[in-house]
Coordinates of C-alpha atoms in Angstrom, one line a residue:
M1 CA -17.1 16.2 34.9
K2 CA -17.4 19.5 33.0
K3 CA -15.5 18.0 30.1
Y4 CA -17.7 14.9 30.1
I5 CA -20.9 17.0 30.1
K6 CA -19.4 19.2 27.4
E7 CA -18.6 16.3 25.1
H8 CA -22.0 14.4 25.5
L9 CA -25.2 15.9 24.0
A10 CA -27.4 13.4 25.9
V11 CA -26.0 14.5 29.2
K12 CA -26.6 18.1 28.4
I13 CA -30.2 17.5 27.3
F14 CA -30.8 15.3 30.4
I15 CA -29.5 18.0 32.8
L16 CA -31.4 20.8 31.0
T17 CA -34.6 18.9 30.9
A18 CA -34.3 18.0 34.6
V19 CA -33.7 21.6 35.6
L20 CA -36.6 22.8 33.6
L21 CA -38.9 20.2 35.1
F22 CA -37.7 21.1 38.6
A23 CA -38.4 24.8 37.8
V24 CA -41.8 24.0 36.4
S25 CA -42.7 21.9 39.5
G26 CA -41.7 24.7 41.9
F27 CA -43.6 27.2 39.8
I28 CA -46.7 25.0 39.9
Y29 CA -46.4 24.5 43.6
G30 CA -46.1 28.3 44.2
M31 CA -49.1 28.9 41.9
V32 CA -51.2 26.3 43.9
A33 CA -50.2 27.8 47.2
F34 CA -50.9 31.3 46.1
G35 CA -54.0 30.4 44.2
V36 CA -55.7 28.5 47.0
S37 CA -56.1 31.7 49.0
K38 CA -57.0 33.8 46.0
S39 CA -59.5 31.3 44.6
Y40 CA -61.1 30.7 48.0
L41 CA -61.6 34.4 48.6
A42 CA -62.9 35.0 45.0
E43 CA -65.4 32.2 45.4
L44 CA -66.4 33.5 48.8
D45 CA -66.9 37.0 47.4
E46 CA -69.1 35.8 44.6
S47 CA -71.3 33.5 46.7
L48 CA -71.5 35.9 49.6
D49 CA -72.7 38.8 47.5
E50 CA -75.8 37.0 46.3
S51 CA -76.8 35.3 49.6
T52 CA -76.2 38.5 51.5
K53 CA -78.5 40.4 49.3
N54 CA -81.2 37.9 50.0
L55 CA -80.5 38.2 53.8
I56 CA -80.7 42.1 53.6
T57 CA -84.1 41.7 52.0
Q58 CA -85.3 39.6 54.9
L59 CA -83.7 41.8 57.5
T60 CA -85.8 44.8 56.4
Q61 CA -89.0 43.1 57.5
V62 CA -88.0 41.6 60.9
S63 CA -87.6 42.9 64.4
E64 CA -84.3 43.9 65.9
S65 CA -84.0 40.7 68.0
E66 CA -84.8 38.5 65.0
M67 CA -82.3 40.5 62.9
E68 CA -79.5 39.8 65.4
T69 CA -80.5 36.1 65.6
M70 CA -80.4 35.9 61.8
L71 CA -77.1 37.7 61.5
K72 CA -75.5 35.3 64.1
M73 CA -76.9 32.2 62.3
Y74 CA -75.7 33.6 58.9
A75 CA -72.2 34.3 60.3
L76 CA -71.9 30.8 61.7
E77 CA -73.3 29.1 58.6
Y78 CA -70.8 30.8 56.2
G79 CA -67.9 31.1 58.6
L80 CA -68.0 34.9 58.6
S81 CA -67.5 37.7 61.0
I82 CA -70.3 40.3 60.9
T83 CA -70.3 43.7 62.6
L84 CA -73.6 45.5 63.0
K85 CA -73.4 49.3 62.8
D86 CA -75.9 52.1 63.0
K87 CA -76.5 54.3 60.1
N88 CA -73.7 56.6 61.2
G89 CA -71.2 53.8 61.1
K90 CA -70.9 53.2 64.8
D91 CA -70.1 49.6 65.8
L92 CA -73.0 47.9 67.8
K93 CA -72.4 44.2 67.8
S94 CA -70.3 41.4 66.3
F95 CA -71.3 37.9 65.2
G96 CA -69.5 34.9 63.8
Q97 CA -66.4 32.7 64.2
I98 CA -64.2 35.6 65.2
E99 CA -66.1 37.2 68.0
Y100 CA -64.6 39.8 70.2
K101 CA -65.7 42.8 72.3
L102 CA -65.2 46.1 70.7
D103 CA -63.3 48.6 72.8
P104 CA -64.5 52.1 72.5
D105 CA -61.6 53.2 70.3
T106 CA -61.4 50.1 68.2
D107 CA -62.1 50.3 64.5
S108 CA -63.6 47.0 63.5
E109 CA -62.8 47.4 59.8
K110 CA -59.1 48.0 60.5
S111 CA -58.9 45.0 62.8
Q112 CA -60.4 42.7 60.2
I113 CA -59.2 44.1 56.9
S114 CA -56.2 41.7 56.8
K115 CA -58.3 38.6 57.4
G116 CA -60.0 38.3 53.9
I117 CA -63.0 39.9 52.2
T118 CA -64.5 43.0 53.6
K119 CA -67.9 44.3 52.3
T120 CA -70.5 46.7 53.7
Y121 CA -74.3 46.5 53.1
F122 CA -77.1 48.9 54.1
I123 CA -80.3 47.8 55.8
Q124 CA -83.2 50.2 55.2
R125 CA -85.9 48.9 57.5
K126 CA -89.6 49.6 56.9
S127 CA -90.0 50.4 60.6
G128 CA -87.4 51.4 63.0
P129 CA -83.8 52.7 62.5
D130 CA -81.6 51.9 59.5
Y131 CA -78.4 49.9 60.0
Q132 CA -75.4 48.8 58.1
I133 CA -73.5 45.5 58.4
L134 CA -69.8 44.9 57.7
L135 CA -68.9 41.3 56.5
F136 CA -65.4 39.8 56.9
G137 CA -64.5 36.6 54.9
T138 CA -61.5 35.0 56.8
K139 CA -58.5 33.2 55.3
Q140 CA -58.7 30.4 57.8
R141 CA -59.7 27.7 55.3
A142 CA -57.1 28.9 52.8
N143 CA -54.4 28.8 55.5
A144 CA -55.4 25.3 56.5
A145 CA -55.0 24.2 52.9
L146 CA -51.6 25.8 52.7
N147 CA -50.6 24.1 55.9
S148 CA -51.6 20.8 54.5
L149 CA -49.5 21.4 51.4
N150 CA -46.5 22.4 53.5
R151 CA -46.8 19.1 55.4
I152 CA -46.7 17.0 52.3
L153 CA -44.1 19.2 50.6
P154 CA -41.1 16.8 51.1
V155 CA -43.1 14.0 49.5
L156 CA -44.1 16.2 46.6
I157 CA -40.5 17.3 46.1
G158 CA -39.4 13.6 46.1
I159 CA -42.1 12.6 43.6
S160 CA -41.3 15.7 41.4
I161 CA -37.6 14.9 41.4
F162 CA -38.2 11.2 40.5
I163 CA -40.7 12.0 37.8
S164 CA -38.5 14.8 36.4
L165 CA -35.5 12.5 36.3
V166 CA -37.4 9.7 34.5
I167 CA -38.9 12.2 32.0
A168 CA -35.6 13.8 31.4
L169 CA -33.9 10.4 30.9
F170 CA -36.4 9.2 28.3
Y171 CA -36.7 12.6 26.7
S172 CA -32.9 12.9 26.3
R173 CA -32.7 9.4 24.9
Y174 CA -35.5 10.0 22.5
V175 CA -34.0 13.3 21.2
T176 CA -30.4 12.2 21.1
N177 CA -30.6 8.6 19.8
P178 CA -31.2 9.5 16.1
I179 CA -28.6 12.2 16.4
L180 CA -26.1 9.8 17.9
K181 CA -26.8 7.3 15.1
L182 CA -26.1 10.1 12.5
S183 CA -22.9 10.9 14.4
K184 CA -21.8 7.2 14.2
V185 CA -22.6 7.2 10.5
S186 CA -20.6 10.4 9.9
K187 CA -17.6 9.0 11.8
R188 CA -17.7 5.9 9.7
L189 CA -17.9 8.1 6.6
S190 CA -14.9 10.2 7.7
A191 CA -13.1 6.9 8.0
L192 CA -14.0 6.2 4.3
D193 CA -16.4 3.4 5.2
F194 CA -19.2 4.0 2.7
Q195 CA -21.0 0.7 3.4
I196 CA -22.7 2.2 6.5
R197 CA -26.3 3.5 6.0
C198 CA -28.6 5.6 8.1
P199 CA -32.0 4.1 9.0
E200 CA -34.7 5.3 6.7
N201 CA -37.8 5.0 9.0
R202 CA -38.2 8.7 9.7
S203 CA -39.8 11.4 7.6
D204 CA -38.9 14.5 9.7
E205 CA -35.8 16.7 9.4
I206 CA -33.6 14.1 11.0
G207 CA -34.8 11.5 8.5
V208 CA -34.1 13.9 5.6
L209 CA -30.6 14.5 7.0
G210 CA -30.1 10.7 7.2
E211 CA -31.2 10.3 3.6
N212 CA -28.8 13.0 2.5
L213 CA -26.0 11.3 4.4
N214 CA -26.9 8.0 2.5
Q215 CA -26.9 9.8 -0.8
L216 CA -23.6 11.5 0.1
S217 CA -22.2 8.0 1.1
E218 CA -23.2 6.5 -2.3
K219 CA -21.8 9.4 -4.3
L220 CA -18.5 9.4 -2.3
E221 CA -18.3 5.6 -2.8
E222 CA -18.8 6.0 -6.5
A223 CA -16.2 8.9 -6.6
L224 CA -13.7 6.9 -4.6
G225 CA -14.2 3.9 -6.8
E226 CA -13.6 6.0 -9.9
L227 CA -10.5 7.5 -8.2
K228 CA -9.2 4.0 -7.5
E229 CA -9.8 2.9 -11.0
K230 CA -8.1 6.0 -12.4
N231 CA -5.3 5.6 -9.9
L232 CA -4.8 2.0 -11.1
L233 CA -4.8 3.2 -14.7
L234 CA -2.4 5.9 -13.8
Q235 CA -0.1 3.5 -12.0
E236 CA -0.3 1.2 -15.1
D237 CA 0.5 4.1 -17.3
I238 CA 3.5 5.1 -15.1
L239 CA 4.7 1.5 -15.1
H240 CA 4.3 1.3 -18.9
E241 CA 6.1 4.6 -19.3
K242 CA 8.9 3.3 -17.1
E243 CA 9.1 0.1 -19.1
M244 CA 9.1 2.1 -22.3
E245 CA 11.8 4.3 -21.0
Q246 CA 13.9 1.3 -19.9
Q247 CA 13.3 -0.4 -23.3
Q248 CA 14.4 2.8 -25.1
L249 CA 17.5 3.0 -22.9
A250 CA 18.3 -0.6 -23.5
F251 CA 17.6 -0.2 -27.2
F252 CA 19.9 2.8 -27.6
S253 CA 22.5 1.1 -25.5
A254 CA 22.3 -2.0 -27.8
V255 CA 22.4 0.3 -30.9
S256 CA 25.5 2.0 -29.7
H257 CA 27.1 -1.4 -28.9
E258 CA 26.1 -2.9 -32.3
L259 CA 27.4 0.1 -34.3
K260 CA 30.6 0.3 -32.3
T261 CA 31.9 -3.0 -33.5
P262 CA 31.6 -2.6 -37.2
V263 CA 32.8 1.0 -37.0
T264 CA 35.9 -0.2 -35.2
V265 CA 36.4 -2.9 -37.8
L266 CA 35.9 -0.5 -40.6
K267 CA 38.3 2.0 -39.1
G268 CA 41.0 -0.6 -38.6
Q269 CA 40.7 -1.9 -42.2
I270 CA 40.8 1.6 -43.7
Q271 CA 43.8 2.6 -41.5
G272 CA 45.6 -0.6 -42.5
M273 CA 45.1 0.1 -46.2
L274 CA 46.2 3.7 -45.8
Y275 CA 49.5 2.7 -44.2
G276 CA 49.9 -0.4 -46.2
I277 CA 50.3 -2.6 -43.2
G278 CA 50.9 -6.4 -43.8
G279 CA 48.0 -8.0 -45.6
Y280 CA 46.1 -4.7 -45.9
K281 CA 48.3 -4.0 -48.9
D282 CA 45.8 -6.1 -50.8
R283 CA 43.4 -3.2 -51.1
D284 CA 40.8 -4.9 -53.3
K285 CA 40.3 -7.7 -50.8
Y286 CA 39.9 -5.3 -47.8
L287 CA 37.9 -2.8 -49.8
K288 CA 35.4 -5.6 -50.5
R289 CA 35.3 -6.5 -46.8
S290 CA 34.9 -2.8 -45.8
Y291 CA 32.0 -2.6 -48.3
E292 CA 30.4 -5.6 -46.6
V293 CA 30.7 -4.0 -43.2
V294 CA 29.2 -0.7 -44.6
D295 CA 26.4 -2.6 -46.2
S296 CA 25.7 -4.4 -43.0
M297 CA 25.7 -1.1 -41.2
D298 CA 23.4 0.4 -43.8
G299 CA 20.9 -2.4 -43.3
M300 CA 21.1 -2.0 -39.5
I301 CA 20.6 1.7 -39.8
R302 CA 17.6 1.2 -42.0
E303 CA 16.0 -1.2 -39.5
I304 CA 16.8 1.2 -36.6
L305 CA 15.1 4.0 -38.5
S306 CA 12.2 1.7 -39.2
V307 CA 11.9 0.9 -35.4
A308 CA 12.1 4.7 -34.6
R309 CA 9.4 5.4 -37.1
I310 CA 7.1 2.7 -35.8
K311 CA 7.7 3.9 -32.2
S312 CA 7.0 7.5 -33.0
S313 CA 3.7 9.0 -31.7
G314 CA 2.6 10.1 -35.2
F315 CA 2.8 6.6 -36.7
V316 CA -0.6 5.2 -37.9
L317 CA -1.3 1.9 -39.6
N318 CA -2.9 2.3 -43.1
R319 CA -5.3 -0.7 -42.8
V320 CA -6.7 -2.2 -46.0
R321 CA -8.1 -5.6 -46.9
V322 CA -5.1 -7.8 -47.6
S323 CA -5.1 -11.2 -49.3
L324 CA -2.7 -13.4 -47.2
N325 CA -2.6 -16.0 -49.9
K326 CA -1.2 -13.6 -52.5
M327 CA 1.1 -11.9 -50.0
V328 CA 2.7 -15.2 -48.9
Q329 CA 3.2 -16.3 -52.5
G330 CA 4.9 -13.0 -53.3
V331 CA 7.3 -13.3 -50.4
I332 CA 8.2 -16.9 -51.4
R333 CA 8.9 -15.8 -55.0
N334 CA 11.3 -13.1 -53.7
L335 CA 13.2 -15.7 -51.6
E336 CA 13.0 -18.5 -54.1
D337 CA 16.5 -18.0 -55.5
I338 CA 18.1 -18.3 -52.1
A339 CA 16.1 -21.4 -51.3
I340 CA 17.0 -23.0 -54.6
D341 CA 20.7 -22.3 -53.9
K342 CA 20.5 -24.1 -50.5
G343 CA 18.4 -26.9 -51.9
I344 CA 15.5 -26.0 -49.6
Q345 CA 12.0 -27.4 -50.3
I346 CA 9.2 -25.0 -49.4
H347 CA 5.8 -26.8 -48.9
T348 CA 2.7 -24.6 -48.8
A349 CA -0.9 -25.3 -47.8
L350 CA -2.6 -21.9 -48.2
L351 CA -6.3 -21.3 -47.5
E352 CA -8.1 -19.5 -50.3
H353 CA -9.9 -16.3 -49.7
A354 CA -7.9 -15.6 -46.5
E355 CA -8.2 -11.8 -46.0
V356 CA -7.5 -9.6 -43.1
M357 CA -7.5 -5.8 -42.4
A358 CA -3.8 -4.8 -42.1
D359 CA -1.2 -2.3 -43.2
E360 CA 0.0 -4.0 -46.4
A361 CA 3.6 -2.7 -46.4
Q362 CA 4.2 -3.4 -42.7
F363 CA 2.6 -6.8 -42.8
E364 CA 4.5 -7.8 -45.9
K365 CA 7.7 -6.8 -43.9
V366 CA 6.5 -9.2 -41.1
L367 CA 6.1 -12.1 -43.5
S368 CA 9.4 -11.4 -45.4
N369 CA 11.2 -11.4 -42.0
V370 CA 9.6 -14.6 -40.7
I371 CA 9.9 -16.6 -44.0
G372 CA 13.4 -15.1 -44.6
N373 CA 14.6 -16.3 -41.2
A374 CA 13.2 -19.7 -42.0
V375 CA 15.2 -19.8 -45.2
K376 CA 18.3 -18.4 -43.6
Y377 CA 18.4 -20.8 -40.6
T378 CA 17.3 -24.0 -42.4
P379 CA 20.2 -26.2 -43.2
D380 CA 21.0 -27.1 -46.9
N381 CA 18.5 -29.5 -48.5
G382 CA 16.1 -28.9 -45.6
N383 CA 12.3 -28.3 -45.6
I384 CA 10.0 -25.4 -44.8
W385 CA 6.3 -25.7 -44.3
I386 CA 4.0 -22.7 -44.7
E387 CA 0.3 -22.9 -43.9
I388 CA -2.7 -20.6 -43.7
F389 CA -5.7 -22.1 -41.9
R390 CA -8.6 -21.2 -39.6
E391 CA -8.5 -22.0 -35.9
D392 CA -11.4 -21.0 -33.6
G393 CA -12.7 -18.6 -36.2
K394 CA -9.3 -16.8 -36.6
L395 CA -6.8 -16.9 -39.5
V396 CA -3.5 -18.4 -38.5
I397 CA -0.2 -18.2 -40.5
S398 CA 2.2 -21.0 -39.6
V399 CA 5.9 -21.1 -40.7
E400 CA 7.8 -24.2 -39.7
N401 CA 11.3 -25.1 -40.7
E402 CA 13.9 -27.8 -40.0
A403 CA 16.4 -26.5 -37.6
D404 CA 18.0 -27.1 -34.2
K405 CA 15.6 -26.9 -31.4
I406 CA 15.8 -23.7 -29.2
P407 CA 16.0 -24.0 -25.4
E408 CA 12.7 -23.1 -23.9
E409 CA 14.3 -20.4 -21.6
E410 CA 15.6 -18.6 -24.7
I411 CA 12.4 -18.5 -26.7
P412 CA 10.9 -15.4 -24.9
R413 CA 14.2 -13.5 -25.6
L414 CA 14.1 -14.2 -29.4
F415 CA 11.9 -11.0 -29.9
D416 CA 14.3 -8.8 -27.9
A417 CA 16.3 -6.2 -29.8
F418 CA 19.8 -7.3 -31.0
Y419 CA 19.4 -10.7 -29.4
R420 CA 21.4 -13.5 -31.2
R421 CA 21.6 -17.1 -30.0
D422 CA 25.0 -17.6 -31.4
R423 CA 27.2 -14.5 -31.2
S424 CA 29.7 -16.0 -33.6
R425 CA 27.1 -15.9 -36.4
N426 CA 26.4 -12.2 -36.1
R427 CA 26.5 -10.1 -39.3
K428 CA 26.8 -13.1 -41.7
T429 CA 24.0 -15.4 -40.6
G430 CA 22.7 -13.6 -37.5
G431 CA 21.5 -10.5 -39.2
S432 CA 21.1 -7.2 -37.5
G433 CA 19.3 -8.7 -34.5
L434 CA 16.2 -6.4 -35.1
G435 CA 14.2 -8.6 -37.4
L436 CA 12.0 -10.4 -34.8
Y437 CA 11.9 -7.3 -32.7
I438 CA 10.3 -5.4 -35.6
V439 CA 8.0 -8.3 -36.3
K440 CA 6.7 -8.2 -32.7
M441 CA 6.2 -4.5 -32.8
I442 CA 4.1 -4.6 -36.0
I443 CA 2.1 -7.6 -34.9
E444 CA 1.2 -5.9 -31.6
L445 CA 0.3 -2.7 -33.4
H446 CA -2.2 -4.7 -35.5
G447 CA -3.7 -6.3 -32.4
F448 CA -2.5 -9.8 -33.6
C449 CA -0.5 -12.3 -31.5
C450 CA 2.7 -14.2 -32.3
Q451 CA 3.9 -17.5 -30.8
F452 CA 7.3 -19.3 -31.2
H453 CA 7.8 -22.9 -30.2
N454 CA 9.7 -26.1 -30.9
T455 CA 8.2 -28.9 -33.0
E456 CA 9.2 -32.5 -33.9
N457 CA 10.7 -31.2 -37.2
G458 CA 12.4 -28.1 -35.8
V459 CA 10.8 -24.7 -34.9
E460 CA 7.6 -23.0 -35.7
I461 CA 6.2 -19.5 -35.5
K462 CA 2.5 -18.8 -35.6
I463 CA 0.8 -15.5 -36.3
T464 CA -2.8 -15.4 -35.3
C465 CA -4.9 -12.6 -37.0
T466 CA -8.0 -11.5 -35.1

């Protein structure tokens, strides 16, 4: 029970309010009981003083028998006890509700002092002896009122308890309800539920506190939203870093593998020539082959360095306005001799005034690689179609060549480092395996996109410049 009371504010306020109301009711009852006697005696004292003075004035002018009759009537009228004394203070007669016979040794003042108001008045008669009268105001009426209160005390206690409990119940609810609402809101906030809001229908301190909680909820919701966004960005950055790290590991692994084979071949050829083993005695023949291997390695190393330079954090594109028409024509001229040797026909449909903002050297490397691959993989006497056109407001470069169609599942891997469809064609017709990988890197750095797909005539690569 103590724990329940300790944990509930409404119960505490209810008990405290009920106890206070009980105490106030008891205090009021005591004040009424005590005040009835006091107020009665005060009222009696005030009214007696004035009426008694009028009586004294009349008593100075009447005979002794009339004086006694008037004192007796006065005592009965006001419910008093009056003792008539001579001028020396000796008791003579008593009148009123409390009548008694005075014994010779009885002091009337001492016998009546506890019964209420006691006052002494002097009567200076015009003829005859002087007297004094002693008035006693009794507590009989006050005691009757107190007895009446005591008789209805159980009813008063019951009514007081009922009213106190009802008042305590409504008061505790009135006081604690807004606090309990704020408590529920704070609990929901602690559970990171920022959709809850406090009622805004109060302008007192509790209303101000509720408004502050609402503002706190809004700010916490905004902060949590920003944290979630930053957390998502951080997770994306972490995933990107992991992907980059995996790509780098895969790239270095592929580099080591790609370099290992020609180094092994070169080592075997040189060793065979040094020791004059079998056909290696023909040094001119194998020196030529060794040169071809070294040349291939040199090209691969240059492309590896190119990849490393592009991937470096300090690499920045030097964008200028580039004419795609002129750049494509220049690349075709450089490959024209190879195309003529293979009997390849290059068909062009180039849009005039096609310009983009790009790094001229890097973008020329992209076009050289793409068109060079088309020439390399097009069979003798085949055809290549190169177009520049606009599509949806964007410039598109299309390079299509006659060749064997590529399986759809292999197309996404064409841009991977050192990927070759036919391992038997490596070095001679397969290149270093880094050409399309570099193309993809440069295209992405420019913010362009690249697509590779099969066509009716063969294969096509599209570069869309935004």
